[in-house]
PDB file of C-alpha atoms in Angstrom:
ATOM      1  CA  UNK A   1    -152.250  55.040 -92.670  1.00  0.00           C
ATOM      2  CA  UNK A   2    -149.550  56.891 -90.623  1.00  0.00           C
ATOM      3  CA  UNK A   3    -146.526  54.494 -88.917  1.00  0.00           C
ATOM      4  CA  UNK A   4    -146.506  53.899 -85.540  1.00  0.00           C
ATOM      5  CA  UNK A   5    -143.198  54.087 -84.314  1.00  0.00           C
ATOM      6  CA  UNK A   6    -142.207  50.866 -83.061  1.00  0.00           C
ATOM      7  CA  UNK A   7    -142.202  49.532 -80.668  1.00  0.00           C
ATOM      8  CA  UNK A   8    -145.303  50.721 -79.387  1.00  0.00           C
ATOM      9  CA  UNK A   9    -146.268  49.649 -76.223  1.00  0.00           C
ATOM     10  CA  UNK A  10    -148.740  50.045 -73.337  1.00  0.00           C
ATOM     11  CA  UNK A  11    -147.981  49.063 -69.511  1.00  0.00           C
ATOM     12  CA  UNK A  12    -150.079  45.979 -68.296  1.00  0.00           C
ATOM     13  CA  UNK A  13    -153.315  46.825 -66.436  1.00  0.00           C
ATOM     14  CA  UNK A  14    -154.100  45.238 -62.508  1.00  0.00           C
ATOM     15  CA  UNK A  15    -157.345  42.943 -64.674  1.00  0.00           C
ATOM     16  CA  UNK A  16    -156.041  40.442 -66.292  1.00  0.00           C
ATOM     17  CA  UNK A  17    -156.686  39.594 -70.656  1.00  0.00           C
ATOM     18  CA  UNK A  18    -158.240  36.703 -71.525  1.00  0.00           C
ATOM     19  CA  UNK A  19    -157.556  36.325 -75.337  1.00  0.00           C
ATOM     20  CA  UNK A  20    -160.442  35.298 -77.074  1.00  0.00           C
ATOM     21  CA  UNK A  21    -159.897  35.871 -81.234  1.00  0.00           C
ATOM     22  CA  UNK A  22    -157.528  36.051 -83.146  1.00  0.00           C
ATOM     23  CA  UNK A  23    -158.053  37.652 -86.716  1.00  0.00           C
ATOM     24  CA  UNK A  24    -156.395  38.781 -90.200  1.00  0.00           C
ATOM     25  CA  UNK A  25    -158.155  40.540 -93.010  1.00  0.00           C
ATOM     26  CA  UNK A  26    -157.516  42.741 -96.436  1.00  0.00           C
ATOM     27  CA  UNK A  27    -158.549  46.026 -95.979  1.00  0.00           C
ATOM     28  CA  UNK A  28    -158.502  48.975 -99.321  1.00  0.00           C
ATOM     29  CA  UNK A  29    -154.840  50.170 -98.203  1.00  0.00           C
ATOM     30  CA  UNK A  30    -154.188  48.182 -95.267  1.00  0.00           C
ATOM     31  CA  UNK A  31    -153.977  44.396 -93.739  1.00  0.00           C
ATOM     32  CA  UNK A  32    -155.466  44.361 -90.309  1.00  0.00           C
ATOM     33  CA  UNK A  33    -154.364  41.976 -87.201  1.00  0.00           C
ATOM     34  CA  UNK A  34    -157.009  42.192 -84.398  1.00  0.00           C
ATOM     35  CA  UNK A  35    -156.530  40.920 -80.774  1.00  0.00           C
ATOM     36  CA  UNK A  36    -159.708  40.367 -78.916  1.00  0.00           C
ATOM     37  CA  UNK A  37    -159.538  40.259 -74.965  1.00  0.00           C
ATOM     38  CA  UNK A  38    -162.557  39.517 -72.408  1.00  0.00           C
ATOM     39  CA  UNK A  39    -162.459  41.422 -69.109  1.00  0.00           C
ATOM     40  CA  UNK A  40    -159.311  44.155 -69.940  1.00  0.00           C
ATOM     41  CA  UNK A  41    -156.676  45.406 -72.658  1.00  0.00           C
ATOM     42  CA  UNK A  42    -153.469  43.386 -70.934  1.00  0.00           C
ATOM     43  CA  UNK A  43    -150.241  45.767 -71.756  1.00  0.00           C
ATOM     44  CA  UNK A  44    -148.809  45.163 -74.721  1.00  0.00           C
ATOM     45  CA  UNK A  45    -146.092  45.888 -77.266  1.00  0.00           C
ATOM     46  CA  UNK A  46    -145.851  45.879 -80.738  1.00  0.00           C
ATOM     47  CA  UNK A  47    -141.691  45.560 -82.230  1.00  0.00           C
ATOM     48  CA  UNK A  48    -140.030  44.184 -85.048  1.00  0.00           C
ATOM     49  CA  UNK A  49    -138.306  41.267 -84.044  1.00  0.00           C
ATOM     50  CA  UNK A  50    -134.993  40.774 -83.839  1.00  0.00           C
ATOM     51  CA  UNK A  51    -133.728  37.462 -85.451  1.00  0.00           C
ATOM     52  CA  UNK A  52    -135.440  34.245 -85.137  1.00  0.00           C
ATOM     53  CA  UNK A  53    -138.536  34.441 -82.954  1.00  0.00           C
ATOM     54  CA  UNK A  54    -138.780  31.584 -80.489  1.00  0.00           C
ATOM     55  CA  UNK A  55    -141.425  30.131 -78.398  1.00  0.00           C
ATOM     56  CA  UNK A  56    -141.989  30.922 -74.709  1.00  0.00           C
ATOM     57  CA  UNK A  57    -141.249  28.745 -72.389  1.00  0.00           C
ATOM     58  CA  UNK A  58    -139.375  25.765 -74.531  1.00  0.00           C
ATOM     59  CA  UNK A  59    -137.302  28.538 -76.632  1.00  0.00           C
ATOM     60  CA  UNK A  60    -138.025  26.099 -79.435  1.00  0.00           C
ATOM     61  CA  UNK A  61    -137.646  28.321 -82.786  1.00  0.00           C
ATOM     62  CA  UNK A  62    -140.904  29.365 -84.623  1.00  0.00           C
ATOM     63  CA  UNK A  63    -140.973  29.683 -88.281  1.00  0.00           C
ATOM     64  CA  UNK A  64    -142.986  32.553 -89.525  1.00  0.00           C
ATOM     65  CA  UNK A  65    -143.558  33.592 -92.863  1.00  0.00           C
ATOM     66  CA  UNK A  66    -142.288  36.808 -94.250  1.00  0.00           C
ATOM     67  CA  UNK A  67    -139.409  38.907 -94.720  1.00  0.00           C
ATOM     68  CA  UNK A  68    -140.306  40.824 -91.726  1.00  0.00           C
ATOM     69  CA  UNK A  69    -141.877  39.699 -88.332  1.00  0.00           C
ATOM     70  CA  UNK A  70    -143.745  41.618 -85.628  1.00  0.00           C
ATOM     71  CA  UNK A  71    -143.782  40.446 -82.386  1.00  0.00           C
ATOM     72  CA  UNK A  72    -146.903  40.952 -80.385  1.00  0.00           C
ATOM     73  CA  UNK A  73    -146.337  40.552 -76.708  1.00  0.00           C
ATOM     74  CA  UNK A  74    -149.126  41.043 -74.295  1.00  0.00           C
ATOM     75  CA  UNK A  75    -148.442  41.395 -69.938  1.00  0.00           C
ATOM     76  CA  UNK A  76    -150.463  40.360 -67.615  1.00  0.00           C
ATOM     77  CA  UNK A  77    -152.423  37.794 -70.101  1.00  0.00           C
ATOM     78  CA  UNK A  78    -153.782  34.474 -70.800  1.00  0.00           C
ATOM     79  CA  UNK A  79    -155.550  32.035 -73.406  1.00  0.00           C
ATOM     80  CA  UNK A  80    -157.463  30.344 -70.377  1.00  0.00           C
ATOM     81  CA  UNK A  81    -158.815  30.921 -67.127  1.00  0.00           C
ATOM     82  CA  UNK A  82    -158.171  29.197 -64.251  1.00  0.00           C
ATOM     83  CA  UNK A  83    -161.383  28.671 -61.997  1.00  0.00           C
ATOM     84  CA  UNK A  84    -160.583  26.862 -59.025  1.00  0.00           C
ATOM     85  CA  UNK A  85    -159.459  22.637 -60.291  1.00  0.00           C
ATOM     86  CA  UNK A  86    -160.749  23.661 -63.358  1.00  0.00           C
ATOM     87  CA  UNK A  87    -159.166  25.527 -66.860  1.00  0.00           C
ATOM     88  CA  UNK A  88    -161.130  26.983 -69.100  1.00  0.00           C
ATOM     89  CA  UNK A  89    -159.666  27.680 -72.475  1.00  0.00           C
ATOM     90  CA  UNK A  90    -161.100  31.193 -73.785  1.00  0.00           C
ATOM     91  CA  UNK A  91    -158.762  31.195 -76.924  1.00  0.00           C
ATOM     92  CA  UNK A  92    -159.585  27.979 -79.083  1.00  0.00           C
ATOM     93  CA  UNK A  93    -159.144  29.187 -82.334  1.00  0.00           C
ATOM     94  CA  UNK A  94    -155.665  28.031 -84.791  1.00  0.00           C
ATOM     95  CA  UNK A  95    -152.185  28.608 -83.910  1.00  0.00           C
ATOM     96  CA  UNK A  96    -151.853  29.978 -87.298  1.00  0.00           C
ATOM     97  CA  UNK A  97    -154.393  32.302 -88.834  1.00  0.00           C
ATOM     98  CA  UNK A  98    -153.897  33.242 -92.405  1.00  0.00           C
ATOM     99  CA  UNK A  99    -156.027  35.610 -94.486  1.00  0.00           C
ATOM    100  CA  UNK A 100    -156.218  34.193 -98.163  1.00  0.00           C
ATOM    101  CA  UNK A 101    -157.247  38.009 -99.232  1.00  0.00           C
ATOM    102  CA  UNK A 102    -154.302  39.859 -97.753  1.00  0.00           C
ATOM    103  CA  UNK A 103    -151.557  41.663 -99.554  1.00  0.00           C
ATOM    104  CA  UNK A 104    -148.735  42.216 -97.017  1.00  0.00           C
ATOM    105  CA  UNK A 105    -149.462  39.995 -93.625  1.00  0.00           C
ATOM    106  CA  UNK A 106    -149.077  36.489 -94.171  1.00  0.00           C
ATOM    107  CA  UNK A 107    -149.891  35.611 -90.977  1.00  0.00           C
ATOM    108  CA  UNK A 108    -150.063  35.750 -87.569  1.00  0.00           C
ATOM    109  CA  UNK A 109    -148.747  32.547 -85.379  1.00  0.00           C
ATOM    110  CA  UNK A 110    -149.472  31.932 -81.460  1.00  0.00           C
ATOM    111  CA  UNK A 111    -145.837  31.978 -80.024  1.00  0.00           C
ATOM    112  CA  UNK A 112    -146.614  31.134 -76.378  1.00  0.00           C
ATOM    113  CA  UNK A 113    -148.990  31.452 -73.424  1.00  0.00           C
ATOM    114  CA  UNK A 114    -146.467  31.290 -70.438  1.00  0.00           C
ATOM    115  CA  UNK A 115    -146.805  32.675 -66.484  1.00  0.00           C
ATOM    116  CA  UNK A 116    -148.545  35.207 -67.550  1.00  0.00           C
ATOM    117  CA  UNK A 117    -147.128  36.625 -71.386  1.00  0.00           C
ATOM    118  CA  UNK A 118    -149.018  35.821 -74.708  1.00  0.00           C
ATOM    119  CA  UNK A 119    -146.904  35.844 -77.504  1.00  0.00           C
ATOM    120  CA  UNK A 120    -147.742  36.243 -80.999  1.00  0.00           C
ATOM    121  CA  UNK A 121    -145.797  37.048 -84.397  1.00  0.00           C
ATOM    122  CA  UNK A 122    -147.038  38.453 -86.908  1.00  0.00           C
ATOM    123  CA  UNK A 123    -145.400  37.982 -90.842  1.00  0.00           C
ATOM    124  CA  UNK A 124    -145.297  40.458 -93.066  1.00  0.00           C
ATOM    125  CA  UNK A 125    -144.171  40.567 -96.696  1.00  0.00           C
ATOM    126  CA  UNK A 126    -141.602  43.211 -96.630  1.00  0.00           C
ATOM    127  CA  UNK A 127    -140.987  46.530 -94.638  1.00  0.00           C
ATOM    128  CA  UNK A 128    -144.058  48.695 -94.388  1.00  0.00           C
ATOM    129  CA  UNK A 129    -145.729  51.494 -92.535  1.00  0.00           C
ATOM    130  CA  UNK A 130    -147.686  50.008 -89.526  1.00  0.00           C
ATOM    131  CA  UNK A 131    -150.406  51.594 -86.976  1.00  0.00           C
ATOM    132  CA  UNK A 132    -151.170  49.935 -83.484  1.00  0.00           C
ATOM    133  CA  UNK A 133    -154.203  51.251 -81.627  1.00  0.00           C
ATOM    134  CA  UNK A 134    -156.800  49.714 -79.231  1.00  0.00           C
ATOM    135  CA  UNK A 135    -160.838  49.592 -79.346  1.00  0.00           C
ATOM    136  CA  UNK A 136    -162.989  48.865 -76.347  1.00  0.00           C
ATOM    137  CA  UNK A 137    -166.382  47.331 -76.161  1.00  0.00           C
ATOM    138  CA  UNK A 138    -164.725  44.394 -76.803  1.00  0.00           C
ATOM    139  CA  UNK A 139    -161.235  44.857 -75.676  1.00  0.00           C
ATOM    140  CA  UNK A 140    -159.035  44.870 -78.977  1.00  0.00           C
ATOM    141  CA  UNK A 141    -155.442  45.818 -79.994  1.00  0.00           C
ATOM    142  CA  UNK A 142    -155.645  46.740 -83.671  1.00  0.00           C
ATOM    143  CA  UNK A 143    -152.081  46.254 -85.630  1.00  0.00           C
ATOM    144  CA  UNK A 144    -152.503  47.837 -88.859  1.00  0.00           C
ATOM    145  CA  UNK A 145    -150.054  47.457 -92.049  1.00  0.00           C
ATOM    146  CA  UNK A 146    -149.951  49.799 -94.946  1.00  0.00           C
ATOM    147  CA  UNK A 147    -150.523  47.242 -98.226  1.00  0.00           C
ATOM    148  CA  UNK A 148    -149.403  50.600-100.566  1.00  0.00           C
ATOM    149  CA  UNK A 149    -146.925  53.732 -99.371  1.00  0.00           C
TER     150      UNK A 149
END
């Protein structure tokens, strides 16, 4: 697993994201965070966060668990899809997803879906080495952290 310096980060695209899954698993070496998007890849990017992390739009503090906390921010994205008087969620899975069988990523928490800017933080256990990279056919950004240096 090499580090990714952070933040990584990827300029939004003219299609909007539609978030559709959200998901955390134990990998040999690694914990895995995987963002799944219908129609595009939004922009992204991947930093530790400073302080407190706090939801978008109230600025209500979000507790996360773990020592150290990415924040995932994705441009030009949503969790539902407006289709003329209707919305139609496309993410309906937790606000918090947890992974029972991971060593380093507690979990990842849904921060916000505001004008446009999903929000997501991720805990982590301590400082480690982490790898962001993206996947197509579906539309994924992969966050990647080293469970052993």
């Amino acid at each position: 697993l090499v580090a990714t310096p952070l933040p990584a980060s990827a300029p939004a695209g003219a299609t909007r994201g539609y978030l559709r899954d959200v998901r955390v698993a134990a990998h040999p070496g690694y914990d895995r965070v995987v963002f799944e998007f219908e129609d595009a890849l939004p922009g992204y990017r991947v930093a530790i966060a400073e302080g407190p992390v706090h939801e978008d739009g109230s600025g209500d503090e979000v507790a996360v668990e773990g020592a150290t906390v990415l924040e995932v921010r994705f441009d030009n994205a949503a969790g539902a899809r407006i289709e003329g008087e209707r919305v139609v969620e496309i993410y309906t899975g937790p606000e918090r997803v947890r992974s029972s069988g991971t060593a380093v990523v507690t979990e990842a928490v849904d921060v916000g879906d505001f004008e446009g800017t999903v929000t997501w933080a991720v805990g982590v256990r301590g400082k480690a080495p982490v790898r962001v990279s993206t996947a197509t056919s579906p539309h994924r950004l992969v966050v990647d952290v080293a469970t052993a240096s």
